[in-house]
mmCIF file of C-alpha atoms in Angstrom:
data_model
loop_
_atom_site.group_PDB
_atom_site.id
_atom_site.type_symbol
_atom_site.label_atom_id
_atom_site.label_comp_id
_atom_site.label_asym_id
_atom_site.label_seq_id
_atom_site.Cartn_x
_atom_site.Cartn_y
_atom_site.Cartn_z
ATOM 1 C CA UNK P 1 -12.247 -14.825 35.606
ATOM 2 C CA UNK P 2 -9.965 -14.022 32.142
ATOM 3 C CA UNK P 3 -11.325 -11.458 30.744
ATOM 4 C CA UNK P 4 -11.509 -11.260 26.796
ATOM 5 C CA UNK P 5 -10.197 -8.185 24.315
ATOM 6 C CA UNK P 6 -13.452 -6.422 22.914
ATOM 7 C CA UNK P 7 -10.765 -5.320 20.650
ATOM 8 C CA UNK P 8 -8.213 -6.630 18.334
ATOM 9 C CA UNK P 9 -4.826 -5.610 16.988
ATOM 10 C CA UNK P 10 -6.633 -5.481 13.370
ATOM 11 C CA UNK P 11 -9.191 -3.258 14.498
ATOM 12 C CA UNK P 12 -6.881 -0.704 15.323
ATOM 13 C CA UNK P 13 -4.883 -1.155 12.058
ATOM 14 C CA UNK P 14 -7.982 -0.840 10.064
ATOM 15 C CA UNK P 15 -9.183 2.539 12.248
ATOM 16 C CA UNK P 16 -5.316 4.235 11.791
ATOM 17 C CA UNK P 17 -5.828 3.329 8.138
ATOM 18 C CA UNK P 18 -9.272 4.695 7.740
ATOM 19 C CA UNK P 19 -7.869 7.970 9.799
ATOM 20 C CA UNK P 20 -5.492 8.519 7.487
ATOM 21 C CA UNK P 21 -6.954 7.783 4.062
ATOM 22 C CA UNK P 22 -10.243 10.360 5.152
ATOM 23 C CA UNK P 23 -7.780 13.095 6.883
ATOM 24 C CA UNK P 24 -4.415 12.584 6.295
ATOM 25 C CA UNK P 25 -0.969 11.742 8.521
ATOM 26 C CA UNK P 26 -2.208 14.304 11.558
ATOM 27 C CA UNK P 27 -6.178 12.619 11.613
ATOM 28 C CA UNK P 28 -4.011 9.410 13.194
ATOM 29 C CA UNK P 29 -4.103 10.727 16.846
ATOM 30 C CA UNK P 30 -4.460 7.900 19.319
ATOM 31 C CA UNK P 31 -7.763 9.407 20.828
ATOM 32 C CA UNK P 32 -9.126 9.529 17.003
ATOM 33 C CA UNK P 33 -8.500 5.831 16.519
ATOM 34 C CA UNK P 34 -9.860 4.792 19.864
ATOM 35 C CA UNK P 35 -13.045 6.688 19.422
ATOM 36 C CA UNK P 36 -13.281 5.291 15.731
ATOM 37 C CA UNK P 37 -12.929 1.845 17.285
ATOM 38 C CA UNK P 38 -15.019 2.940 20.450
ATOM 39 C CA UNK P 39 -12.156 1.310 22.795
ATOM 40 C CA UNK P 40 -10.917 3.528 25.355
ATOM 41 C CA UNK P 41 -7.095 5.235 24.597
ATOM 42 C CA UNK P 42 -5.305 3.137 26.977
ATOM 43 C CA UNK P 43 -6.344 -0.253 25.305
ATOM 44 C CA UNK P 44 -4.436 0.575 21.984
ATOM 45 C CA UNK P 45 -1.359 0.719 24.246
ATOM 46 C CA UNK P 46 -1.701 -2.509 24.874
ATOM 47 C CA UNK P 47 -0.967 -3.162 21.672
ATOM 48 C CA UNK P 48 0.957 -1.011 20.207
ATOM 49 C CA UNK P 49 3.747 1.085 22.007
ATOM 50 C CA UNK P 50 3.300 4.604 20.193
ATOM 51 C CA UNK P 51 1.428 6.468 17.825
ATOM 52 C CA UNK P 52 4.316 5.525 15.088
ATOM 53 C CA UNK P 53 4.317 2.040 16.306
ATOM 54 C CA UNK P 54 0.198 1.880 15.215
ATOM 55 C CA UNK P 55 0.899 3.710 12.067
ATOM 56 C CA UNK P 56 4.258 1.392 10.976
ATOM 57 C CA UNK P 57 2.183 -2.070 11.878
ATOM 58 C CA UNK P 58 -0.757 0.186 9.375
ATOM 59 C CA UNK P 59 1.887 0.500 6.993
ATOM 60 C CA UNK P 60 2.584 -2.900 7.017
ATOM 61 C CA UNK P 61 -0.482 -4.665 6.417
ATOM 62 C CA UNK P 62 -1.547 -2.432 3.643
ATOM 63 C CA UNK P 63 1.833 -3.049 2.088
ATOM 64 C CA UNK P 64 1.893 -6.667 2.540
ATOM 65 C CA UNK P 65 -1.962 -6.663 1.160
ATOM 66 C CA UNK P 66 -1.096 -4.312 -2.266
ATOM 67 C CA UNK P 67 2.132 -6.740 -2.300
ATOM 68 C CA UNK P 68 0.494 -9.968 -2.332
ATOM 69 C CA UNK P 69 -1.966 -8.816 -4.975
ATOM 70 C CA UNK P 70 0.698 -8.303 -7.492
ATOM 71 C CA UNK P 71 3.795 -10.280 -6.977
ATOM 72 C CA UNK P 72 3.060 -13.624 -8.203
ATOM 73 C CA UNK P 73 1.883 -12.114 -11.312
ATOM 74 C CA UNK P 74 5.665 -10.235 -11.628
ATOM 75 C CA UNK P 75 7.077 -13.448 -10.583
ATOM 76 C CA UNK P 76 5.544 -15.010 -13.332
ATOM 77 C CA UNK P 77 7.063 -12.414 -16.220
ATOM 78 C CA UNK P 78 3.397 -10.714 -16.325
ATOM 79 C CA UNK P 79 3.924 -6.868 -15.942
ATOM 80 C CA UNK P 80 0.820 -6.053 -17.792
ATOM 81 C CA UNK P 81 -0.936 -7.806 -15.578
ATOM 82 C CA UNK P 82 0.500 -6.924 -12.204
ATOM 83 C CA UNK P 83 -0.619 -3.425 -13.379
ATOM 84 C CA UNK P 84 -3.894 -4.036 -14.078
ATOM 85 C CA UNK P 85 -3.939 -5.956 -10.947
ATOM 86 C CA UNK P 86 -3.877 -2.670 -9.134
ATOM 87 C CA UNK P 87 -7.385 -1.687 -10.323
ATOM 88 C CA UNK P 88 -9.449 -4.935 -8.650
ATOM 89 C CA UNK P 89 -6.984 -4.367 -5.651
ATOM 90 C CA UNK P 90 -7.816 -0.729 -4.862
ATOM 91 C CA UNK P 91 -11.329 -1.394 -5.389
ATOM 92 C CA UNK P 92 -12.039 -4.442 -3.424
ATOM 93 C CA UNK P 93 -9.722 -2.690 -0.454
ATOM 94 C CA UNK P 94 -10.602 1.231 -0.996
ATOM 95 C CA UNK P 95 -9.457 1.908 2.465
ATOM 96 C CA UNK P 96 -6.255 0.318 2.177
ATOM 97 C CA UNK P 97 -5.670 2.053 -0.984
ATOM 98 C CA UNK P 98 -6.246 5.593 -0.114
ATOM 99 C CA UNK P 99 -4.011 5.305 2.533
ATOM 100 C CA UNK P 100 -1.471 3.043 0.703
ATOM 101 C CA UNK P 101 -1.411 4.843 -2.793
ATOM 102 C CA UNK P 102 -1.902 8.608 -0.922
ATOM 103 C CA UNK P 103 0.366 8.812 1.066
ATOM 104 C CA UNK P 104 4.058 8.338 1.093
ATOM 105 C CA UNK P 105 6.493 6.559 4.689
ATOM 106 C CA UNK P 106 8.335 9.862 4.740
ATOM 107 C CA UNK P 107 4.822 11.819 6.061
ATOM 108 C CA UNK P 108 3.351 9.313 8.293
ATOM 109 C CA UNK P 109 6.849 8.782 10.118
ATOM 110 C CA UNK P 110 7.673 12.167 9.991
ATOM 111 C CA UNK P 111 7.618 13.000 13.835
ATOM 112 C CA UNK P 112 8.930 9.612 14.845
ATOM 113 C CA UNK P 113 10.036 6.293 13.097
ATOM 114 C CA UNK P 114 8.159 3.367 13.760
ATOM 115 C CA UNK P 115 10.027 0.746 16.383
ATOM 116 C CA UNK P 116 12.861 -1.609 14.877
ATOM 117 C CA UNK P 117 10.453 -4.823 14.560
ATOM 118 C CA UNK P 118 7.790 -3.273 11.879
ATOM 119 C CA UNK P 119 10.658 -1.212 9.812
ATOM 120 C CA UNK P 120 12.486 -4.690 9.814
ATOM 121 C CA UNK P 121 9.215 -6.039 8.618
ATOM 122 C CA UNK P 122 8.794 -3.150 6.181
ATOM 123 C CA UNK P 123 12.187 -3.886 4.517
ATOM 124 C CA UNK P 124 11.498 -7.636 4.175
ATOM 125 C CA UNK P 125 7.980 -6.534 2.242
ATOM 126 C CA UNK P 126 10.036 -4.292 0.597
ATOM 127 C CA UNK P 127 12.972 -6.350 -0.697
ATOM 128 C CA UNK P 128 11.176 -9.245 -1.412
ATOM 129 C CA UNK P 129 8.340 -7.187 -3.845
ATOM 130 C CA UNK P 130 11.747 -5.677 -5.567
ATOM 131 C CA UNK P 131 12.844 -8.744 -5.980
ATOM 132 C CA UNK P 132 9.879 -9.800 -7.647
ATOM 133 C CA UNK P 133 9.882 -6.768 -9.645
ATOM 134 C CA UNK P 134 13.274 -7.202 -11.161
ATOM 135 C CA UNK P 135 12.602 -10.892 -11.670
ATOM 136 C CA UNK P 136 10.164 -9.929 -13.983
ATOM 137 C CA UNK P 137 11.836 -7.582 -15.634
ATOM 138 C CA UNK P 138 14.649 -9.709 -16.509
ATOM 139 C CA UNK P 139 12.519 -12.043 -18.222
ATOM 140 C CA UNK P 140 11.594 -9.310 -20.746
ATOM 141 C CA UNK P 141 14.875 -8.814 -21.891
ATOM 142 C CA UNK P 142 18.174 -9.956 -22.506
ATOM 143 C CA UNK P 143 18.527 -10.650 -18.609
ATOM 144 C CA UNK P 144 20.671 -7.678 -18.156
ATOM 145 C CA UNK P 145 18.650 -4.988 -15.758
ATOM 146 C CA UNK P 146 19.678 -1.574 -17.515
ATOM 147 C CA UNK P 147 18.201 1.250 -16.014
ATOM 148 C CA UNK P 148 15.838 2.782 -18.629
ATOM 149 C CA UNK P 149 14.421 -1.226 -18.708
ATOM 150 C CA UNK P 150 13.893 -0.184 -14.739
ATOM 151 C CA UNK P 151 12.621 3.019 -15.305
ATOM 152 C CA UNK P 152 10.337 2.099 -17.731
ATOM 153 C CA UNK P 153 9.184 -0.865 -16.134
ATOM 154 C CA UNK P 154 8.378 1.019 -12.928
ATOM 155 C CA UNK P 155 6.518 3.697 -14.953
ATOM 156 C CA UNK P 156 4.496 1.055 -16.652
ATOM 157 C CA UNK P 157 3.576 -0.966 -13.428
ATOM 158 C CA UNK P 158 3.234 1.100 -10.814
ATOM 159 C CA UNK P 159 3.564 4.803 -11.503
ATOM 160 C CA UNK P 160 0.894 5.165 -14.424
ATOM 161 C CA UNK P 161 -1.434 3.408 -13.238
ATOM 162 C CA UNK P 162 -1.744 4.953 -9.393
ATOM 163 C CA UNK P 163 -1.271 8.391 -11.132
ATOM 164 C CA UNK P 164 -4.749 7.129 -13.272
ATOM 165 C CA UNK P 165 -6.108 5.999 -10.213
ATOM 166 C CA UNK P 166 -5.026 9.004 -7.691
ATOM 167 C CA UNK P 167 -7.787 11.850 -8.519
ATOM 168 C CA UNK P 168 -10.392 9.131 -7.810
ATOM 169 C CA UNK P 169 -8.269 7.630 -4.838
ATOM 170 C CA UNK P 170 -8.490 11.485 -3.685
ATOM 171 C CA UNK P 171 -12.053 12.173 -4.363
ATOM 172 C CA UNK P 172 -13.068 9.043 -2.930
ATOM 173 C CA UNK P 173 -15.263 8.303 -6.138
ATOM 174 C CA UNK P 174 -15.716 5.070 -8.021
ATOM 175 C CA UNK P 175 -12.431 3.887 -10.360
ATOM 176 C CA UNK P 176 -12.796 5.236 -13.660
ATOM 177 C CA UNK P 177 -14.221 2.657 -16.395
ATOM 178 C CA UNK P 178 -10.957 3.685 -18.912
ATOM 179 C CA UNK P 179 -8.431 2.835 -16.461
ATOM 180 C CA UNK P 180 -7.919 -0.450 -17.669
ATOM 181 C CA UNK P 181 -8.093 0.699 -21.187
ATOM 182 C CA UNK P 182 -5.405 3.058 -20.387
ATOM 183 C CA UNK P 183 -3.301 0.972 -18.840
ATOM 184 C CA UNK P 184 -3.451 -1.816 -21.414
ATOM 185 C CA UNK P 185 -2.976 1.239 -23.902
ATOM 186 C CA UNK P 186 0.629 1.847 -22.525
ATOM 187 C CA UNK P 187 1.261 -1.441 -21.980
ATOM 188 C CA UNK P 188 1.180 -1.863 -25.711
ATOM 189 C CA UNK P 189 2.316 1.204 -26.960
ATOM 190 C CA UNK P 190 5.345 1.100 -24.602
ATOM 191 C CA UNK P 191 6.579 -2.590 -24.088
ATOM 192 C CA UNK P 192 8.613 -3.757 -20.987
ATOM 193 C CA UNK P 193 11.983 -4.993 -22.382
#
């Protein structure tokens, strides 16, 4: 008789990201995810190789998740938006948010990088989410990508509003209510382009 997983692949993923966003890199052990998945430590091995392997393929799907939410909107020339596309994002997926917007590659792959497959996945998340980023800032100008349009681009889209959203990413509280205010605020105040 075949016997069927009691566990998946994505319940693993979801327990290394929930270890992480509630204690940081080091609360990823393999016997922490198991027990938070109440699978035994040898079945995440059948899935994933190593400990950086389960944290890369983590990685990955909150990447491809936070990437999904805002590229067709920078595809489409709407930076304002893809910003305040963030905020229903990090809400509807707190989990993959904390550990996404917390945390930075270098500190969860310090000890060990995760295998060649998932950092060749990373860089294709990667490069095609740059990609949409400098299409859309190349419709907001003259079509020549100078580096303060870049820079302030990058400020306006990404770093203001996770540095509005960080203390409550942190805390674990509610989104503010003037975050999209804000946002909207520098959005106007500061145009892309």
């Amino acid at each position: 008789m075949v016997r069927t997983a009691r566990f998946s692949e994505d319940d693993f993923i979801e327990a290394t990201m929930a270890q992480v966003a509630e204690g940081g890199p080091p609360a990823a052990t393999m016997q922490a995810i198991a027990r938070r998945v109440g699978a035994p430590t040898g079945s995440i091995y059948h899935r994933f190789e190593s400990r950086a392997a389960m944290l890369g393929a983590a990685w990955n799907a909150a990447y491809a998740s936070f990437t999904a939410a805002l590229a067709p909107l920078l595809r489409a020339g709407r930076p304002r938006d893809a910003a305040l596309a963030i905020l229903p994002w990090a809400r509807e997926h707190e989990r993959r948010a904390r550990f996404l917007l917390l945390h930075e590659p270098v500190a969860l792959f310090e000890d060990t990088p995760p295998p060649a497959p998932l950092r060749a996945e990373l860089e294709r998340l990667e490069e095609s989410f740059d990609d949409a980023f400098r299409a859309c800032v190349a419709t907001r100008g003259d079509g020549a990508l100078r580096e303060e349009d870049l820079a302030r681009a990058k400020f306006l889209i990404f770093d203001a509003p996770i540095a509005i959203l960080r203390p409550h990413l942190m805390r674990g509280g509610p989104l503010p209510p003037f975050a999209e205010r804000m946002i909207a605020e520098l959005h106007a105040g500061m145009p892309i382009g």
